[in-house]
XYZ file of N, CA and C in Angstrom:
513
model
N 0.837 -1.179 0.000
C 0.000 0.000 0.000
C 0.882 1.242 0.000
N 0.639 2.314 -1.190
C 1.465 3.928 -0.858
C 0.284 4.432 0.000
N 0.285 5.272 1.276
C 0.168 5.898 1.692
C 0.481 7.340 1.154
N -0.248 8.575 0.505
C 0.332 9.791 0.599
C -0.524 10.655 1.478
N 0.739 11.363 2.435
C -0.072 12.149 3.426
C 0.089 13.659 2.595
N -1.055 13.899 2.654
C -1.228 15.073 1.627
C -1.629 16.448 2.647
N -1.064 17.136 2.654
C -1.094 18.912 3.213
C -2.377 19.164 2.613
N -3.075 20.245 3.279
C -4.418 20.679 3.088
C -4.319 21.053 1.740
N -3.066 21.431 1.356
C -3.425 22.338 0.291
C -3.546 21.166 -1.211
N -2.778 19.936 -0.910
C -3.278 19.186 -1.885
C -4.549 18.813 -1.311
N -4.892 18.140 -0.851
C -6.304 17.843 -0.981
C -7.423 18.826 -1.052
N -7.259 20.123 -0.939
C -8.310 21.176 -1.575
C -7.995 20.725 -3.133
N -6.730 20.393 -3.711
C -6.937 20.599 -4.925
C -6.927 18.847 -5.630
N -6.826 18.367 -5.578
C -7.307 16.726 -5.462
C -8.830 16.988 -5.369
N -9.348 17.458 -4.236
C -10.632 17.119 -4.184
C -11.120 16.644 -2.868
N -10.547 16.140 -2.084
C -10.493 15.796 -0.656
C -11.266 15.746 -0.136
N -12.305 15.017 0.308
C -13.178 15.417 1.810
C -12.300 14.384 3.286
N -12.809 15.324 4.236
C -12.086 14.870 5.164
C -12.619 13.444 5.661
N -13.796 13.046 5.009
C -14.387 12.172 5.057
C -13.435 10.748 4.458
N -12.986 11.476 3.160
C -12.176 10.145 2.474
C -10.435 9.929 2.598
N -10.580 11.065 3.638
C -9.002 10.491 3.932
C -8.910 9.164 4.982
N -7.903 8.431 4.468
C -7.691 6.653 5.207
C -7.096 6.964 7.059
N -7.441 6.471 7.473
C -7.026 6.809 9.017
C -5.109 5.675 8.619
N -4.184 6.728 9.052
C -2.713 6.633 8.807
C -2.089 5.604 9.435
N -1.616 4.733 8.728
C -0.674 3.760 9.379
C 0.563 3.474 9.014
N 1.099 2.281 9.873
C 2.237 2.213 9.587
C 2.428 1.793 8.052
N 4.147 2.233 7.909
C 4.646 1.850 6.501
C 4.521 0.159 6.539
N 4.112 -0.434 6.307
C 4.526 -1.717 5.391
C 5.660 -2.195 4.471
N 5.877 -1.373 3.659
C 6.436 -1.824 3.264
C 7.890 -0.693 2.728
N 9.238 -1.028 2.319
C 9.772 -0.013 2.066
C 9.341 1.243 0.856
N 9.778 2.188 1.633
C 9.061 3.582 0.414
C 7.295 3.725 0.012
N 6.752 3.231 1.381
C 5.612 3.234 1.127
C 4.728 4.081 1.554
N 4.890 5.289 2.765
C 4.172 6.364 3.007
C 5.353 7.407 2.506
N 4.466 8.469 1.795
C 5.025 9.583 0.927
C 4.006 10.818 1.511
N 4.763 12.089 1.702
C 4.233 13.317 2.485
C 4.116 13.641 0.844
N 2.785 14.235 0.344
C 2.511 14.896 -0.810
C 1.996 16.482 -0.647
N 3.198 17.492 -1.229
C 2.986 18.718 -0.883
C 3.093 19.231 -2.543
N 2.604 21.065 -2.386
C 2.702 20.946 -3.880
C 2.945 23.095 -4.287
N 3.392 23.469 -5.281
C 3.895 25.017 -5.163
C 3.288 24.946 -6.477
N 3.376 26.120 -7.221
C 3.000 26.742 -8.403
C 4.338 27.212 -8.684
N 4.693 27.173 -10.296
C 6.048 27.758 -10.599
C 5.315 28.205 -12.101
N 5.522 29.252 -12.335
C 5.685 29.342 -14.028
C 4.216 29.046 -14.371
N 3.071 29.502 -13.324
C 1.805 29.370 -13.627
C 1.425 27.895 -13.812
N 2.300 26.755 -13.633
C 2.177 25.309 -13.734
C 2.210 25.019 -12.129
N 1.817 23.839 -11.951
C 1.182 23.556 -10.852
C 2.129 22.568 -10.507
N 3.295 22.163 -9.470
C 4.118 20.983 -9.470
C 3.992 20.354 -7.737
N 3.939 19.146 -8.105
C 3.353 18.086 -6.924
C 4.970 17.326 -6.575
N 5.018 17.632 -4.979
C 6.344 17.226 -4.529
C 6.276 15.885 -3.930
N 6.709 14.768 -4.101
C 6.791 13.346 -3.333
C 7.913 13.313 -2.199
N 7.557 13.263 -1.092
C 8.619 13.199 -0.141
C 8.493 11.386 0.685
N 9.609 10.861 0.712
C 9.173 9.310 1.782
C 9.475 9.608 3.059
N 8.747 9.282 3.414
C 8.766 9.340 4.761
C 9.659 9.356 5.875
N 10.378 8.063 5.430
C 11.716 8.035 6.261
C 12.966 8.171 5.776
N 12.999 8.320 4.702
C 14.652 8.554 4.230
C 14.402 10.159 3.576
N 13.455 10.823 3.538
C 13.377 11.876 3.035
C 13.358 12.273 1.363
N 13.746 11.064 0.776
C 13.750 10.605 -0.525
C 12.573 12.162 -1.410
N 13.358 12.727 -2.246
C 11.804 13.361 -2.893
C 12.161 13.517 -4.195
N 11.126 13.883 -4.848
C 11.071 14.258 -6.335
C 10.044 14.933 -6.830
N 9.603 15.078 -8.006
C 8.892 16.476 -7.875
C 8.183 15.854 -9.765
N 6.786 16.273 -9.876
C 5.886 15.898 -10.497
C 5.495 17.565 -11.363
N 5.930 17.681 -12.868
C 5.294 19.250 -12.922
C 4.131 18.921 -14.127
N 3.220 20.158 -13.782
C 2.294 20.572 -14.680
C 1.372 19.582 -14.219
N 0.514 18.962 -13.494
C -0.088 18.401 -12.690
C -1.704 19.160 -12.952
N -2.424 18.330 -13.606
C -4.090 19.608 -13.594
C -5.254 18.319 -13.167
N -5.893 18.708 -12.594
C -6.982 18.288 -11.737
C -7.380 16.681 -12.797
N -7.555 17.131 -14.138
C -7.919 15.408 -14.813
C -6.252 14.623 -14.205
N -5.848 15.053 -13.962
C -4.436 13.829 -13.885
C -4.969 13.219 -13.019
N -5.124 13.860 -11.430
C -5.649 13.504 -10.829
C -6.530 11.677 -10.539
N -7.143 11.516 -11.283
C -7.281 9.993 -11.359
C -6.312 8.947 -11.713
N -5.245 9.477 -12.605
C -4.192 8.520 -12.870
C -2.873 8.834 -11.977
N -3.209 9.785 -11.157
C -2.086 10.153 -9.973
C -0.871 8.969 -9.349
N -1.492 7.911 -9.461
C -0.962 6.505 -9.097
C 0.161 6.340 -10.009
N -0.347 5.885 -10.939
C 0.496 5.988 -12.572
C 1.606 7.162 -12.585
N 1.318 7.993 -12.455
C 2.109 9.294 -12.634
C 3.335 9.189 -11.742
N 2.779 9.168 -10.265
C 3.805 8.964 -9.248
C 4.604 7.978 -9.656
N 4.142 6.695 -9.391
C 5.373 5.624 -10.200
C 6.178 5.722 -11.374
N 5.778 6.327 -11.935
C 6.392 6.560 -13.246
C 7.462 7.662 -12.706
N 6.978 9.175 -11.943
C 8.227 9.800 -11.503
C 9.032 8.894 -10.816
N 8.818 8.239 -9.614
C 9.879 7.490 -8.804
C 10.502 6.526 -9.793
N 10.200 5.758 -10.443
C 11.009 5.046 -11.146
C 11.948 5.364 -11.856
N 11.637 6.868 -12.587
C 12.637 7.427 -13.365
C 13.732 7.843 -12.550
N 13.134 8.414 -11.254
C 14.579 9.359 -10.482
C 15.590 8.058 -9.837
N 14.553 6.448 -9.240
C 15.667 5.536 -8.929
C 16.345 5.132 -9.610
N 15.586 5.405 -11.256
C 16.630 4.615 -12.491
C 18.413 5.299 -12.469
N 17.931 7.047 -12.633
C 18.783 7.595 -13.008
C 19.444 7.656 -11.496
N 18.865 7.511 -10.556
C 20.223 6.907 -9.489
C 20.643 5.678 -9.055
N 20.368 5.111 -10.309
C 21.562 3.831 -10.684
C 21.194 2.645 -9.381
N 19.745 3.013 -8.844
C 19.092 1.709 -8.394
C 18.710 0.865 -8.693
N 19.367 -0.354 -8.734
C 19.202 -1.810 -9.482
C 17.843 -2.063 -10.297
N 18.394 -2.544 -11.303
C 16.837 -2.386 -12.253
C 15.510 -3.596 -12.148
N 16.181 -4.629 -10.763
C 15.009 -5.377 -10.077
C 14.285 -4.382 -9.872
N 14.781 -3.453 -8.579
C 14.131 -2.611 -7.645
C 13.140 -2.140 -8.407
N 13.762 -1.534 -9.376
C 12.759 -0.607 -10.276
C 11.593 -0.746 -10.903
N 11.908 -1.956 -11.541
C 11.021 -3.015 -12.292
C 10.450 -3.360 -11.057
N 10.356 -3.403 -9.755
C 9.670 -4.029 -8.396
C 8.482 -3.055 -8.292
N 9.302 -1.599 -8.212
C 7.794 -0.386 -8.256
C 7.423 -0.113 -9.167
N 7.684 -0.239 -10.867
C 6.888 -0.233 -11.687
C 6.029 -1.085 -12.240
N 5.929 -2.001 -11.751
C 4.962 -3.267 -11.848
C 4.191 -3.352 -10.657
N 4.378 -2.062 -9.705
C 3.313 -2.269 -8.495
C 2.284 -2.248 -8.405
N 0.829 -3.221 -8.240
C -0.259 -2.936 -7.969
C -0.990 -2.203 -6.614
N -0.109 -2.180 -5.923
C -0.479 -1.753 -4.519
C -1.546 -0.875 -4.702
N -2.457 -0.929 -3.588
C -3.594 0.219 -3.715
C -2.919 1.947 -2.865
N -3.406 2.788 -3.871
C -2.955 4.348 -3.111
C -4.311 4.406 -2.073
N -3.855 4.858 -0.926
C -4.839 5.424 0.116
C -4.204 6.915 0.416
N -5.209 7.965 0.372
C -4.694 9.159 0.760
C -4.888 9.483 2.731
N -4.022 10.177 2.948
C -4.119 10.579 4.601
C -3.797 11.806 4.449
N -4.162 12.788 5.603
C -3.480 14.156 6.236
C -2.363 13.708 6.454
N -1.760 15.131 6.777
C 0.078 15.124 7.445
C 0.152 14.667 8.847
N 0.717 14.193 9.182
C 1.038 13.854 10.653
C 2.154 13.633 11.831
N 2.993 14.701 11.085
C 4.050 15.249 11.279
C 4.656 16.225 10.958
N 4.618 17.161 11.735
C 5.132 18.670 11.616
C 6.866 18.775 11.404
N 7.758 18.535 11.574
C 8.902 18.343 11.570
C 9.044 17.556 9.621
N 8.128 16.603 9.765
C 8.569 16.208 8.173
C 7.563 17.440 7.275
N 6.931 17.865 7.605
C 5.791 19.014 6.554
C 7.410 20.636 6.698
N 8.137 19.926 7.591
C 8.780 21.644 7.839
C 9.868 21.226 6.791
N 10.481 19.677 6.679
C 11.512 19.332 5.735
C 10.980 19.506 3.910
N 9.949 19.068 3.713
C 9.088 19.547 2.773
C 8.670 20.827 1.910
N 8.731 21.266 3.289
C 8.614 23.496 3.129
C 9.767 23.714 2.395
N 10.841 23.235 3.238
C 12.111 23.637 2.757
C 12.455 22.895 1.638
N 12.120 22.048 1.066
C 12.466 21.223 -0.286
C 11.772 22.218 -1.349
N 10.512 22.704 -1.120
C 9.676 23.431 -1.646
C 10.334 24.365 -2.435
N 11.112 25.218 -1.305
C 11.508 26.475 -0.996
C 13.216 26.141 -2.066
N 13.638 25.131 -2.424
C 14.981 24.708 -3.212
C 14.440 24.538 -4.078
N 13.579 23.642 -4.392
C 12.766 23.459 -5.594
C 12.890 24.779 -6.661
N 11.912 25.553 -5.893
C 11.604 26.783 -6.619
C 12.761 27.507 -6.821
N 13.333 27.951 -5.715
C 14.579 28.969 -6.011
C 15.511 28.394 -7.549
N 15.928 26.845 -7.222
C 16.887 26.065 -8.355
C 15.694 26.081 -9.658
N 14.719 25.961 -9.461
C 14.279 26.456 -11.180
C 14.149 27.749 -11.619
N 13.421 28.216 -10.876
C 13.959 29.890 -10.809
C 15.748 30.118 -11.200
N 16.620 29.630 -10.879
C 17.753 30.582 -10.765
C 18.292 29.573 -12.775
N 17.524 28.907 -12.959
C 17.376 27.795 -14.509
C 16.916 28.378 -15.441
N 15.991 29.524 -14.901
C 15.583 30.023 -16.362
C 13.836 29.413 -16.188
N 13.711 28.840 -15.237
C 12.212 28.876 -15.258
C 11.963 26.917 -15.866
N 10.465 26.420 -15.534
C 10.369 25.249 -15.631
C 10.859 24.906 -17.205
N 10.762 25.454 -17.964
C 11.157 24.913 -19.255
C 12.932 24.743 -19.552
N 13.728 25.022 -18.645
C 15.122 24.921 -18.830
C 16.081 23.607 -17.555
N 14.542 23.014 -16.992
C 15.259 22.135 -16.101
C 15.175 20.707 -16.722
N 16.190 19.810 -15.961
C 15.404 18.411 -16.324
C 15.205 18.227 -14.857
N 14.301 17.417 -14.666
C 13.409 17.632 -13.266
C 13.982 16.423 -12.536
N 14.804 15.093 -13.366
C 15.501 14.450 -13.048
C 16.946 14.567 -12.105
N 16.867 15.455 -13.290
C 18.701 15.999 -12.444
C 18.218 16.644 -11.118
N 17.866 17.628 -11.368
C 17.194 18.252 -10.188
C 16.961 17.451 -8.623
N 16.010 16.836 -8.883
C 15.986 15.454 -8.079
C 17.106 15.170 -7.750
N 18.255 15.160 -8.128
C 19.185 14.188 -7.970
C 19.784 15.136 -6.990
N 20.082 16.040 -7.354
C 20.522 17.597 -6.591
C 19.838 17.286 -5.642
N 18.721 17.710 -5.307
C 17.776 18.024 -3.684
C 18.312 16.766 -2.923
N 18.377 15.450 -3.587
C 18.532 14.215 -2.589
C 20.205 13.915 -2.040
N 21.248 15.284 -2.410
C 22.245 15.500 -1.982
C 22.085 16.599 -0.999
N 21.203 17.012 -0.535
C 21.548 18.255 0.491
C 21.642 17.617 1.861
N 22.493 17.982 2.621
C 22.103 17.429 3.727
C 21.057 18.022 4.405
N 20.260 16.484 5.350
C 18.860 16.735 5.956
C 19.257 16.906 7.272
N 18.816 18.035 8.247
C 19.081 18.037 9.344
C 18.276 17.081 9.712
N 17.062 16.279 9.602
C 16.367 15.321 9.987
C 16.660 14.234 9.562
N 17.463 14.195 9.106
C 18.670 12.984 8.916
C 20.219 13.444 9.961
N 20.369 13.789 10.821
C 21.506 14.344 11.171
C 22.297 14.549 10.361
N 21.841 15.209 9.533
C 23.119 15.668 7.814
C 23.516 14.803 6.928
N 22.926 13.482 6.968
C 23.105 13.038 5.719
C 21.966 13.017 4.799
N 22.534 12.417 3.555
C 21.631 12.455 2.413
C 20.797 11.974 2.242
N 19.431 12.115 1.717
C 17.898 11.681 1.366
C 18.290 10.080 0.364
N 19.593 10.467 -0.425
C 19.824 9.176 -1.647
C 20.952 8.240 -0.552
N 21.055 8.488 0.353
C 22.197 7.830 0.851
C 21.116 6.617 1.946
N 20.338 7.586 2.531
C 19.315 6.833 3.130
C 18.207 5.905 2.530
N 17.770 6.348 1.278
C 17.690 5.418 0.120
C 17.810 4.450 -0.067
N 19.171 4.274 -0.259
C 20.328 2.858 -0.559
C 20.083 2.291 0.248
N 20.466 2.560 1.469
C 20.023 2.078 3.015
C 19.248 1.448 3.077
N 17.871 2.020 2.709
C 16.600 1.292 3.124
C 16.074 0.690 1.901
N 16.878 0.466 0.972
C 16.783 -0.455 -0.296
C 17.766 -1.851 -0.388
N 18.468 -1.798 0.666
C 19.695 -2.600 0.732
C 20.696 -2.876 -0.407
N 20.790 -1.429 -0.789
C 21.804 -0.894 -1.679
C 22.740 -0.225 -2.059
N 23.468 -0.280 -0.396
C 24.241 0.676 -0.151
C 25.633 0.315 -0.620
N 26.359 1.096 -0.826
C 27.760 1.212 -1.990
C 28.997 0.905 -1.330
C-alpha cells in the first residue's frame, strides 16, 4: 500500500473530503508512506513526493486536476525514473513499476517532516527559478541535486544515501 499524506493544500486541490481520507498507518512496506505537498512555478502547478523516512523526494510538474485519477500511474512513473537515473538496481525498479499496490490518501502527521518539505519546496523553486524557469530544467537531475543536500532530519546526511540504506543498496 502507498500511503500519501497530503497537506491541506493538496487535498483542496485533489478534491479531498475529510471524510475520504484513510485513518494513517504504519509503513509496510519499504518507500511506502510519501508526504505529498505541492507550489505553483511558471503558472504550472508541481506536486512534490517526499518518503517518509529517508526523506527521498522528487517532484511531479504541470499536474491539472484530470491527472488527478491517474495520480498513481504518474507517481510511479516519476519514482522510477529518479531511482533509475540513481543507478538503483533495475530489479528494484522493475519491483515499483509493476506495483499494484492500492494508493490510500491521509493528512500530514508530522510537523517536523511538513517543515523538511517546506524547505524542499523552498529549493525546488529557487533552483528552477535561478534555470531560467520550468522549461530549462530536467526535473531528473534536479531530483538528484535536492537528494544530496544534507537533511538536518537525517543528522546531515543524504535523502539518496538513506535510500540505498533502506533499499539494501548501499555502496
Amino acid at each position: 500500500m502507498f500511503q500519501f499524506k497530503c497537506t491541506k493544500k493538496v487535498q483542496d486541490f485533489i478534491g479531498l473530503k475529510p471524510s475520504e481520507l484513510s485513518e494513517i498507518e504504519p509503513e509496510r512496506f519499504v518507500l511506502g508512506n510519501w508526504f505529498v505537498n505541492s507550489f505553483t512555478q511558471n503558472r504550472r502547478k508541481v506536486l512534490v513526493f517526499m518518503e517518509e523516512k529517508t526523506l527521498f523526494s522528487f517532484i511531479i510538474i504541470g499536474v491539472r486536476k484530470e491527472h488527478i485519477k491517474t495520480l498513481r500511474k504518474h507517481f510511479l512513473e516519476g519514482l522510477c525514473l529518479q531511482l533509475k537515473a540513481e543507478g538503483i538496481s533495475p530489479q528494484t525498479v522493475l519491483a515499483f513499476s509493476n506495483n499494484e499496490t492500492v494508493l490510500h490518501y491521509a493528512k500530514t502527521d508530522n510537523r517536523s517532516k511538513v517543515g523538511s518539505m517546506t524547505d524542499l519546496i523552498h529549493l525546488y523553486s529557487a533552483w528552477i527559478e535561478s534555470a531560467g524557469g520550468l522549461s530549462e530544467i530536467d526535473v531528473v537531475e534536479m531530483g538528484m541535486k535536492l537528494n544530496r543536500v544534507p537533511q538536518t532530519n537525517l543528522k546531515l546526511t543524504y535523502a539518496i544515501d538513506e535510500l540505498r540504506y533502506a533499499l539494501g543498496e548501499t555502496t
